[in-house]
Amino acid sequence: MELYFSPLACSAASRITLYEAGQSATFIEVDAKTKRTHTGQDFRAVHPLGLVPTLRLAEGDILTENAAILQYLAERFPEAGLVPAPGLERARLQQWLCFIGTELHKGVFTPLFDREAPEAVQQYALKGAQARLELLERHLRGREFLLECFSVADAYLVVVLNWAVATPIKLEGFPSVSAYLARLRKRPSVARALHEELALYRRELAAAAQTSSAP
Ligand SMILES: N[C@@H](CCC(=O)N[C@@H](CS)C(=O)NCC(=O)O)C(=O)O
């Protein structure tokens, strides 16, 4: 199994899921700007939009979209208990995966990270963040996880909340959300995945700085 990823991107949720299940994969790093892998392969030949995560299965099948990949991995390693049984709890998992993917990731963080997004778009995203984080704050008050136990939705949420430090969003105003993030960052699978990806992210930044200062 090959996981195409970029350091600290939403693909880190798949790495957390794999570690949580005591599994691994061949991790193929994609440069988010050039869309090339470290071996120089054009990633757009794998995923036409050049988006991570993308999973290539042993049989060669390609699977895209975070919510689909996370549920696939969780079902592939059922002993890890990362996905509830079909029924209302499964629908709740999908509810949170959709919320994180659309309302937080794409609705708030993507425009905040997009250097080409006009100021008005960024302000709109920031305004929208307030109600979405308030919703999360109310839900997480007195709860350890999004569902009854750790699930792939938590793997995705911790990665997305982790981005807040690089934006004007102040999580301190949402104490239950902040406490959740601090708690989950200490979870072994999360700590390991974020530690490894932070090192790769820093290496990527250093390489980019060297390229831009080259004569
Ligand atoms: N709908 C996709 C979105 C994935 C996505 O936005 N990935 C980002 C990293 S967090 C990416 O690859 N960005 C590169 C780009 O936009 O060119 C999913 O849920 O998997």
PDB file of C-alpha atoms and ligand atoms in Angstrom:
ATOM      1  CA  MET A   1       0.000   0.000   0.000  1.00  0.00           C
ATOM      2  CA  GLU A   2       1.382   3.404  -0.975  1.00  0.00           C
ATOM      3  CA  LEU A   3       0.244   6.644   0.654  1.00  0.00           C
ATOM      4  CA  TYR A   4       0.959   9.859  -1.220  1.00  0.00           C
ATOM      5  CA  PHE A   5       1.290  12.636   1.336  1.00  0.00           C
ATOM      6  CA  SER A   6       2.686  16.103   1.973  1.00  0.00           C
ATOM      7  CA  PRO A   7       4.169  16.874   5.379  1.00  0.00           C
ATOM      8  CA  LEU A   8       1.571  18.086   7.937  1.00  0.00           C
ATOM      9  CA  ALA A   9      -1.165  18.157   5.276  1.00  0.00           C
ATOM     10  CA  CYS A  10      -4.517  16.450   5.813  1.00  0.00           C
ATOM     11  CA  SER A  11      -2.850  13.226   4.658  1.00  0.00           C
ATOM     12  CA  ALA A  12      -1.282  13.061   8.146  1.00  0.00           C
ATOM     13  CA  ALA A  13      -4.659  11.708   9.323  1.00  0.00           C
ATOM     14  CA  SER A  14      -4.020   8.551   7.300  1.00  0.00           C
ATOM     15  CA  ARG A  15      -0.581   8.172   8.848  1.00  0.00           C
ATOM     16  CA  ILE A  16      -2.128   8.529  12.332  1.00  0.00           C
ATOM     17  CA  THR A  17      -4.750   5.933  11.415  1.00  0.00           C
ATOM     18  CA  LEU A  18      -2.100   3.490  10.210  1.00  0.00           C
ATOM     19  CA  TYR A  19       0.008   3.965  13.354  1.00  0.00           C
ATOM     20  CA  GLU A  20      -3.090   3.658  15.524  1.00  0.00           C
ATOM     21  CA  ALA A  21      -3.704   0.264  13.898  1.00  0.00           C
ATOM     22  CA  GLY A  22      -0.053  -0.745  14.333  1.00  0.00           C
ATOM     23  CA  GLN A  23       0.392  -0.687  10.555  1.00  0.00           C
ATOM     24  CA  SER A  24       2.469   1.227   8.056  1.00  0.00           C
ATOM     25  CA  ALA A  25       2.652   1.901   4.327  1.00  0.00           C
ATOM     26  CA  THR A  26       5.126   3.090   1.758  1.00  0.00           C
ATOM     27  CA  PHE A  27       4.911   6.843   2.249  1.00  0.00           C
ATOM     28  CA  ILE A  28       5.520   8.809  -0.934  1.00  0.00           C
ATOM     29  CA  GLU A  29       6.171  12.497  -0.326  1.00  0.00           C
ATOM     30  CA  VAL A  30       4.636  14.952  -2.771  1.00  0.00           C
ATOM     31  CA  ASP A  31       5.908  18.503  -3.106  1.00  0.00           C
ATOM     32  CA  ALA A  32       2.686  20.516  -2.807  1.00  0.00           C
ATOM     33  CA  LYS A  33       4.031  23.249  -5.115  1.00  0.00           C
ATOM     34  CA  THR A  34       5.721  21.300  -7.905  1.00  0.00           C
ATOM     35  CA  LYS A  35       3.376  18.268  -7.664  1.00  0.00           C
ATOM     36  CA  ARG A  36       6.401  16.028  -8.017  1.00  0.00           C
ATOM     37  CA  THR A  37       7.314  13.136  -5.769  1.00  0.00           C
ATOM     38  CA  HIS A  38      10.791  12.891  -4.318  1.00  0.00           C
ATOM     39  CA  THR A  39      11.753  10.609  -7.175  1.00  0.00           C
ATOM     40  CA  GLY A  40      10.633  13.255  -9.685  1.00  0.00           C
ATOM     41  CA  GLN A  41       7.399  11.509 -10.704  1.00  0.00           C
ATOM     42  CA  ASP A  42       4.574  13.811 -11.827  1.00  0.00           C
ATOM     43  CA  PHE A  43       1.934  13.231  -9.129  1.00  0.00           C
ATOM     44  CA  ARG A  44      -0.788  14.535 -11.443  1.00  0.00           C
ATOM     45  CA  ALA A  45      -0.424  11.292 -13.372  1.00  0.00           C
ATOM     46  CA  VAL A  46      -1.688   9.571 -10.205  1.00  0.00           C
ATOM     47  CA  HIS A  47      -4.288  12.144  -9.111  1.00  0.00           C
ATOM     48  CA  PRO A  48      -5.215  14.698 -11.797  1.00  0.00           C
ATOM     49  CA  LEU A  49      -5.907  17.361  -9.139  1.00  0.00           C
ATOM     50  CA  GLY A  50      -2.620  16.679  -7.402  1.00  0.00           C
ATOM     51  CA  LEU A  51      -4.291  16.342  -3.996  1.00  0.00           C
ATOM     52  CA  VAL A  52      -3.095  14.305  -1.049  1.00  0.00           C
ATOM     53  CA  PRO A  53      -3.959  11.940   0.500  1.00  0.00           C
ATOM     54  CA  THR A  54      -4.014   9.458  -2.335  1.00  0.00           C
ATOM     55  CA  LEU A  55      -3.764   5.755  -1.634  1.00  0.00           C
ATOM     56  CA  ARG A  56      -2.512   3.132  -4.072  1.00  0.00           C
ATOM     57  CA  LEU A  57      -3.533  -0.360  -3.052  1.00  0.00           C
ATOM     58  CA  ALA A  58      -1.392  -3.431  -3.611  1.00  0.00           C
ATOM     59  CA  GLU A  59      -3.691  -4.392  -6.484  1.00  0.00           C
ATOM     60  CA  GLY A  60      -2.995  -1.007  -8.113  1.00  0.00           C
ATOM     61  CA  ASP A  61      -6.357   0.626  -7.375  1.00  0.00           C
ATOM     62  CA  ILE A  62      -6.197   4.333  -6.582  1.00  0.00           C
ATOM     63  CA  LEU A  63      -8.356   5.757  -3.815  1.00  0.00           C
ATOM     64  CA  THR A  64      -8.698   9.513  -3.220  1.00  0.00           C
ATOM     65  CA  GLU A  65     -10.560  11.773  -0.755  1.00  0.00           C
ATOM     66  CA  ASN A  66      -9.626  11.837   2.895  1.00  0.00           C
ATOM     67  CA  ALA A  67     -12.984  10.692   4.261  1.00  0.00           C
ATOM     68  CA  ALA A  68     -13.028   7.670   1.941  1.00  0.00           C
ATOM     69  CA  ILE A  69      -9.393   6.735   2.599  1.00  0.00           C
ATOM     70  CA  LEU A  70      -9.770   7.028   6.365  1.00  0.00           C
ATOM     71  CA  GLN A  71     -12.852   4.812   6.418  1.00  0.00           C
ATOM     72  CA  TYR A  72     -11.185   2.329   4.076  1.00  0.00           C
ATOM     73  CA  LEU A  73      -8.115   2.086   6.341  1.00  0.00           C
ATOM     74  CA  ALA A  74     -10.269   1.803   9.458  1.00  0.00           C
ATOM     75  CA  GLU A  75     -12.275  -1.045   7.926  1.00  0.00           C
ATOM     76  CA  ARG A  76      -9.186  -2.767   6.634  1.00  0.00           C
ATOM     77  CA  PHE A  77      -7.808  -2.988  10.183  1.00  0.00           C
ATOM     78  CA  PRO A  78     -11.001  -3.567  12.213  1.00  0.00           C
ATOM     79  CA  GLU A  79      -9.175  -4.760  15.340  1.00  0.00           C
ATOM     80  CA  ALA A  80      -8.052  -1.148  15.921  1.00  0.00           C
ATOM     81  CA  GLY A  81     -11.700  -0.118  16.454  1.00  0.00           C
ATOM     82  CA  LEU A  82     -11.393   3.152  14.543  1.00  0.00           C
ATOM     83  CA  VAL A  83     -14.827   3.024  12.933  1.00  0.00           C
ATOM     84  CA  PRO A  84     -18.180   2.228  14.604  1.00  0.00           C
ATOM     85  CA  ALA A  85     -20.494  -0.516  13.374  1.00  0.00           C
ATOM     86  CA  PRO A  86     -23.041   0.457  10.684  1.00  0.00           C
ATOM     87  CA  GLY A  87     -26.013   2.361  12.061  1.00  0.00           C
ATOM     88  CA  LEU A  88     -26.401   5.700  13.787  1.00  0.00           C
ATOM     89  CA  GLU A  89     -22.871   5.782  15.218  1.00  0.00           C
ATOM     90  CA  ARG A  90     -21.420   5.139  11.743  1.00  0.00           C
ATOM     91  CA  ALA A  91     -23.562   7.933  10.382  1.00  0.00           C
ATOM     92  CA  ARG A  92     -22.243  10.161  13.191  1.00  0.00           C
ATOM     93  CA  LEU A  93     -18.701   9.318  12.135  1.00  0.00           C
ATOM     94  CA  GLN A  94     -19.558  10.353   8.591  1.00  0.00           C
ATOM     95  CA  GLN A  95     -21.244  13.476   9.928  1.00  0.00           C
ATOM     96  CA  TRP A  96     -17.981  14.515  11.629  1.00  0.00           C
ATOM     97  CA  LEU A  97     -15.792  13.556   8.680  1.00  0.00           C
ATOM     98  CA  CYS A  98     -17.971  15.716   6.418  1.00  0.00           C
ATOM     99  CA  PHE A  99     -17.991  18.562   8.934  1.00  0.00           C
ATOM    100  CA  ILE A 100     -14.207  18.524   9.262  1.00  0.00           C
ATOM    101  CA  GLY A 101     -13.640  18.161   5.522  1.00  0.00           C
ATOM    102  CA  THR A 102     -16.085  20.784   4.316  1.00  0.00           C
ATOM    103  CA  GLU A 103     -16.841  23.224   7.138  1.00  0.00           C
ATOM    104  CA  LEU A 104     -13.353  23.375   8.677  1.00  0.00           C
ATOM    105  CA  HIS A 105     -10.758  22.172   6.166  1.00  0.00           C
ATOM    106  CA  LYS A 106     -12.152  23.580   2.919  1.00  0.00           C
ATOM    107  CA  GLY A 107     -14.400  26.283   4.350  1.00  0.00           C
ATOM    108  CA  VAL A 108     -11.974  27.833   6.818  1.00  0.00           C
ATOM    109  CA  PHE A 109      -8.379  26.673   6.451  1.00  0.00           C
ATOM    110  CA  THR A 110      -7.985  26.329   2.678  1.00  0.00           C
ATOM    111  CA  PRO A 111      -8.780  30.018   2.020  1.00  0.00           C
ATOM    112  CA  LEU A 112      -6.620  31.102   4.973  1.00  0.00           C
ATOM    113  CA  PHE A 113      -3.634  29.221   3.557  1.00  0.00           C
ATOM    114  CA  ASP A 114      -4.213  30.275  -0.039  1.00  0.00           C
ATOM    115  CA  ARG A 115      -1.834  33.150  -0.781  1.00  0.00           C
ATOM    116  CA  GLU A 116      -3.910  34.032  -3.836  1.00  0.00           C
ATOM    117  CA  ALA A 117      -7.168  34.321  -1.884  1.00  0.00           C
ATOM    118  CA  PRO A 118      -8.335  37.955  -1.755  1.00  0.00           C
ATOM    119  CA  GLU A 119      -8.429  39.622   1.674  1.00  0.00           C
ATOM    120  CA  ALA A 120     -12.248  39.614   1.624  1.00  0.00           C
ATOM    121  CA  VAL A 121     -12.281  35.843   1.149  1.00  0.00           C
ATOM    122  CA  GLN A 122      -9.899  35.386   4.072  1.00  0.00           C
ATOM    123  CA  GLN A 123     -12.057  37.602   6.288  1.00  0.00           C
ATOM    124  CA  TYR A 124     -15.128  35.619   5.240  1.00  0.00           C
ATOM    125  CA  ALA A 125     -13.372  32.367   6.180  1.00  0.00           C
ATOM    126  CA  LEU A 126     -12.300  33.796   9.541  1.00  0.00           C
ATOM    127  CA  LYS A 127     -15.837  34.957  10.287  1.00  0.00           C
ATOM    128  CA  GLY A 128     -17.147  31.479   9.474  1.00  0.00           C
ATOM    129  CA  ALA A 129     -14.551  29.906  11.765  1.00  0.00           C
ATOM    130  CA  GLN A 130     -16.192  31.411  14.839  1.00  0.00           C
ATOM    131  CA  ALA A 131     -19.536  29.569  14.581  1.00  0.00           C
ATOM    132  CA  ARG A 132     -17.867  26.319  13.508  1.00  0.00           C
ATOM    133  CA  LEU A 133     -15.438  26.353  16.430  1.00  0.00           C
ATOM    134  CA  GLU A 134     -18.253  27.275  18.814  1.00  0.00           C
ATOM    135  CA  LEU A 135     -20.160  24.206  17.606  1.00  0.00           C
ATOM    136  CA  LEU A 136     -17.086  22.066  18.202  1.00  0.00           C
ATOM    137  CA  GLU A 137     -16.540  23.680  21.601  1.00  0.00           C
ATOM    138  CA  ARG A 138     -20.069  22.770  22.707  1.00  0.00           C
ATOM    139  CA  HIS A 139     -19.712  19.208  21.434  1.00  0.00           C
ATOM    140  CA  LEU A 140     -16.306  18.572  23.016  1.00  0.00           C
ATOM    141  CA  ARG A 141     -17.236  20.011  26.422  1.00  0.00           C
ATOM    142  CA  GLY A 142     -16.899  17.068  28.822  1.00  0.00           C
ATOM    143  CA  ARG A 143     -16.003  14.624  26.034  1.00  0.00           C
ATOM    144  CA  GLU A 144     -12.708  12.931  25.289  1.00  0.00           C
ATOM    145  CA  PHE A 145     -13.330  12.253  21.599  1.00  0.00           C
ATOM    146  CA  LEU A 146     -15.804  13.199  18.865  1.00  0.00           C
ATOM    147  CA  LEU A 147     -17.550   9.822  19.292  1.00  0.00           C
ATOM    148  CA  GLU A 148     -17.491   7.448  22.252  1.00  0.00           C
ATOM    149  CA  CYS A 149     -13.896   6.423  21.546  1.00  0.00           C
ATOM    150  CA  PHE A 150     -11.024   7.511  19.300  1.00  0.00           C
ATOM    151  CA  SER A 151     -11.963   7.224  15.635  1.00  0.00           C
ATOM    152  CA  VAL A 152     -10.645   8.289  12.244  1.00  0.00           C
ATOM    153  CA  ALA A 153     -12.641  11.507  12.663  1.00  0.00           C
ATOM    154  CA  ASP A 154     -10.364  12.419  15.588  1.00  0.00           C
ATOM    155  CA  ALA A 155      -7.328  11.617  13.432  1.00  0.00           C
ATOM    156  CA  TYR A 156      -8.597  14.127  10.849  1.00  0.00           C
ATOM    157  CA  LEU A 157      -9.683  16.759  13.381  1.00  0.00           C
ATOM    158  CA  VAL A 158      -6.370  16.854  15.246  1.00  0.00           C
ATOM    159  CA  VAL A 159      -4.514  17.439  11.963  1.00  0.00           C
ATOM    160  CA  VAL A 160      -6.836  20.271  10.927  1.00  0.00           C
ATOM    161  CA  LEU A 161      -6.814  21.962  14.362  1.00  0.00           C
ATOM    162  CA  ASN A 162      -3.033  21.689  14.358  1.00  0.00           C
ATOM    163  CA  TRP A 163      -2.997  24.156  11.436  1.00  0.00           C
ATOM    164  CA  ALA A 164      -4.543  26.926  13.541  1.00  0.00           C
ATOM    165  CA  VAL A 165      -1.132  28.095  14.820  1.00  0.00           C
ATOM    166  CA  ALA A 166      -0.242  29.131  11.267  1.00  0.00           C
ATOM    167  CA  THR A 167      -3.402  31.257  10.928  1.00  0.00           C
ATOM    168  CA  PRO A 168      -4.980  34.171  12.834  1.00  0.00           C
ATOM    169  CA  ILE A 169      -7.374  31.697  14.513  1.00  0.00           C
ATOM    170  CA  LYS A 170      -6.924  31.691  18.286  1.00  0.00           C
ATOM    171  CA  LEU A 171      -7.972  28.359  19.740  1.00  0.00           C
ATOM    172  CA  GLU A 172      -7.438  29.716  23.279  1.00  0.00           C
ATOM    173  CA  GLY A 173     -10.921  31.215  23.000  1.00  0.00           C
ATOM    174  CA  PHE A 174     -12.294  27.651  22.767  1.00  0.00           C
ATOM    175  CA  PRO A 175     -11.036  25.913  25.940  1.00  0.00           C
ATOM    176  CA  SER A 176     -12.540  22.469  25.260  1.00  0.00           C
ATOM    177  CA  VAL A 177     -11.186  22.475  21.719  1.00  0.00           C
ATOM    178  CA  SER A 178      -7.734  23.573  22.950  1.00  0.00           C
ATOM    179  CA  ALA A 179      -7.734  20.912  25.674  1.00  0.00           C
ATOM    180  CA  TYR A 180      -8.823  18.264  23.130  1.00  0.00           C
ATOM    181  CA  LEU A 181      -5.981  19.234  20.789  1.00  0.00           C
ATOM    182  CA  ALA A 182      -3.397  19.251  23.594  1.00  0.00           C
ATOM    183  CA  ARG A 183      -4.633  15.844  24.809  1.00  0.00           C
ATOM    184  CA  LEU A 184      -4.679  14.230  21.386  1.00  0.00           C
ATOM    185  CA  ARG A 185      -1.250  15.573  20.464  1.00  0.00           C
ATOM    186  CA  LYS A 186       0.067  13.399  23.312  1.00  0.00           C
ATOM    187  CA  ARG A 187      -1.599  10.247  22.003  1.00  0.00           C
ATOM    188  CA  PRO A 188       1.260   7.991  20.807  1.00  0.00           C
ATOM    189  CA  SER A 189       0.012   7.545  17.213  1.00  0.00           C
ATOM    190  CA  VAL A 190      -0.599  11.297  16.861  1.00  0.00           C
ATOM    191  CA  ALA A 191       2.648  12.345  18.562  1.00  0.00           C
ATOM    192  CA  ARG A 192       4.661   9.992  16.349  1.00  0.00           C
ATOM    193  CA  ALA A 193       2.963  11.036  13.104  1.00  0.00           C
ATOM    194  CA  LEU A 194       3.209  14.782  13.829  1.00  0.00           C
ATOM    195  CA  HIS A 195       6.813  14.493  15.003  1.00  0.00           C
ATOM    196  CA  GLU A 196       7.841  12.656  11.837  1.00  0.00           C
ATOM    197  CA  GLU A 197       5.952  14.987   9.531  1.00  0.00           C
ATOM    198  CA  LEU A 198       7.220  18.127  11.277  1.00  0.00           C
ATOM    199  CA  ALA A 199      10.789  16.987  10.560  1.00  0.00           C
ATOM    200  CA  LEU A 200       9.875  16.447   6.892  1.00  0.00           C
ATOM    201  CA  TYR A 201       8.085  19.811   6.760  1.00  0.00           C
ATOM    202  CA  ARG A 202      11.153  21.602   8.144  1.00  0.00           C
ATOM    203  CA  ARG A 203      13.365  19.815   5.644  1.00  0.00           C
ATOM    204  CA  GLU A 204      11.036  20.917   2.836  1.00  0.00           C
ATOM    205  CA  LEU A 205      11.164  24.541   4.061  1.00  0.00           C
ATOM    206  CA  ALA A 206      14.956  24.474   4.262  1.00  0.00           C
ATOM    207  CA  ALA A 207      15.219  23.042   0.735  1.00  0.00           C
ATOM    208  CA  ALA A 208      12.842  25.721  -0.595  1.00  0.00           C
ATOM    209  CA  ALA A 209      14.853  28.479   1.121  1.00  0.00           C
ATOM    210  CA  GLN A 210      18.076  27.139  -0.417  1.00  0.00           C
ATOM    211  CA  THR A 211      16.522  27.029  -3.888  1.00  0.00           C
ATOM    212  CA  SER A 212      15.209  30.597  -3.620  1.00  0.00           C
ATOM    213  CA  SER A 213      18.609  31.949  -2.417  1.00  0.00           C
ATOM    214  CA  ALA A 214      20.595  30.121  -5.100  1.00  0.00           C
ATOM    215  CA  PRO A 215      22.386  32.526  -7.457  1.00  0.00           C
TER     216      PRO A 215
HETATM  217  N1  LIG B   1     -11.183  16.825  -1.106  1.00  0.00           N
HETATM  218  C1  LIG B   1      -9.842  16.397  -0.816  1.00  0.00           C
HETATM  219  C2  LIG B   1      -9.008  17.596  -0.434  1.00  0.00           C
HETATM  220  C3  LIG B   1      -7.588  17.211  -0.135  1.00  0.00           C
HETATM  221  C4  LIG B   1      -6.709  18.442   0.001  1.00  0.00           C
HETATM  222  O1  LIG B   1      -7.162  19.573  -0.014  1.00  0.00           O
HETATM  223  N2  LIG B   1      -5.430  18.191   0.173  1.00  0.00           N
HETATM  224  C5  LIG B   1      -4.484  19.289   0.250  1.00  0.00           C
HETATM  225  C6  LIG B   1      -3.544  19.087   1.415  1.00  0.00           C
HETATM  226  S1  LIG B   1      -4.374  19.279   2.966  1.00  0.00           S
HETATM  227  C7  LIG B   1      -3.662  19.328  -1.011  1.00  0.00           C
HETATM  228  O2  LIG B   1      -3.295  18.309  -1.525  1.00  0.00           O
HETATM  229  N3  LIG B   1      -3.418  20.541  -1.502  1.00  0.00           N
HETATM  230  C8  LIG B   1      -2.616  20.749  -2.674  1.00  0.00           C
HETATM  231  C9  LIG B   1      -3.302  21.649  -3.659  1.00  0.00           C
HETATM  232  O3  LIG B   1      -4.361  22.207  -3.348  1.00  0.00           O
HETATM  233  O4  LIG B   1      -2.772  21.788  -4.746  1.00  0.00           O
HETATM  234  C10 LIG B   1      -9.836  15.362   0.302  1.00  0.00           C
HETATM  235  O5  LIG B   1     -10.695  15.466   1.182  1.00  0.00           O
HETATM  236  O6  LIG B   1      -8.983  14.479   0.293  1.00  0.00           O
END
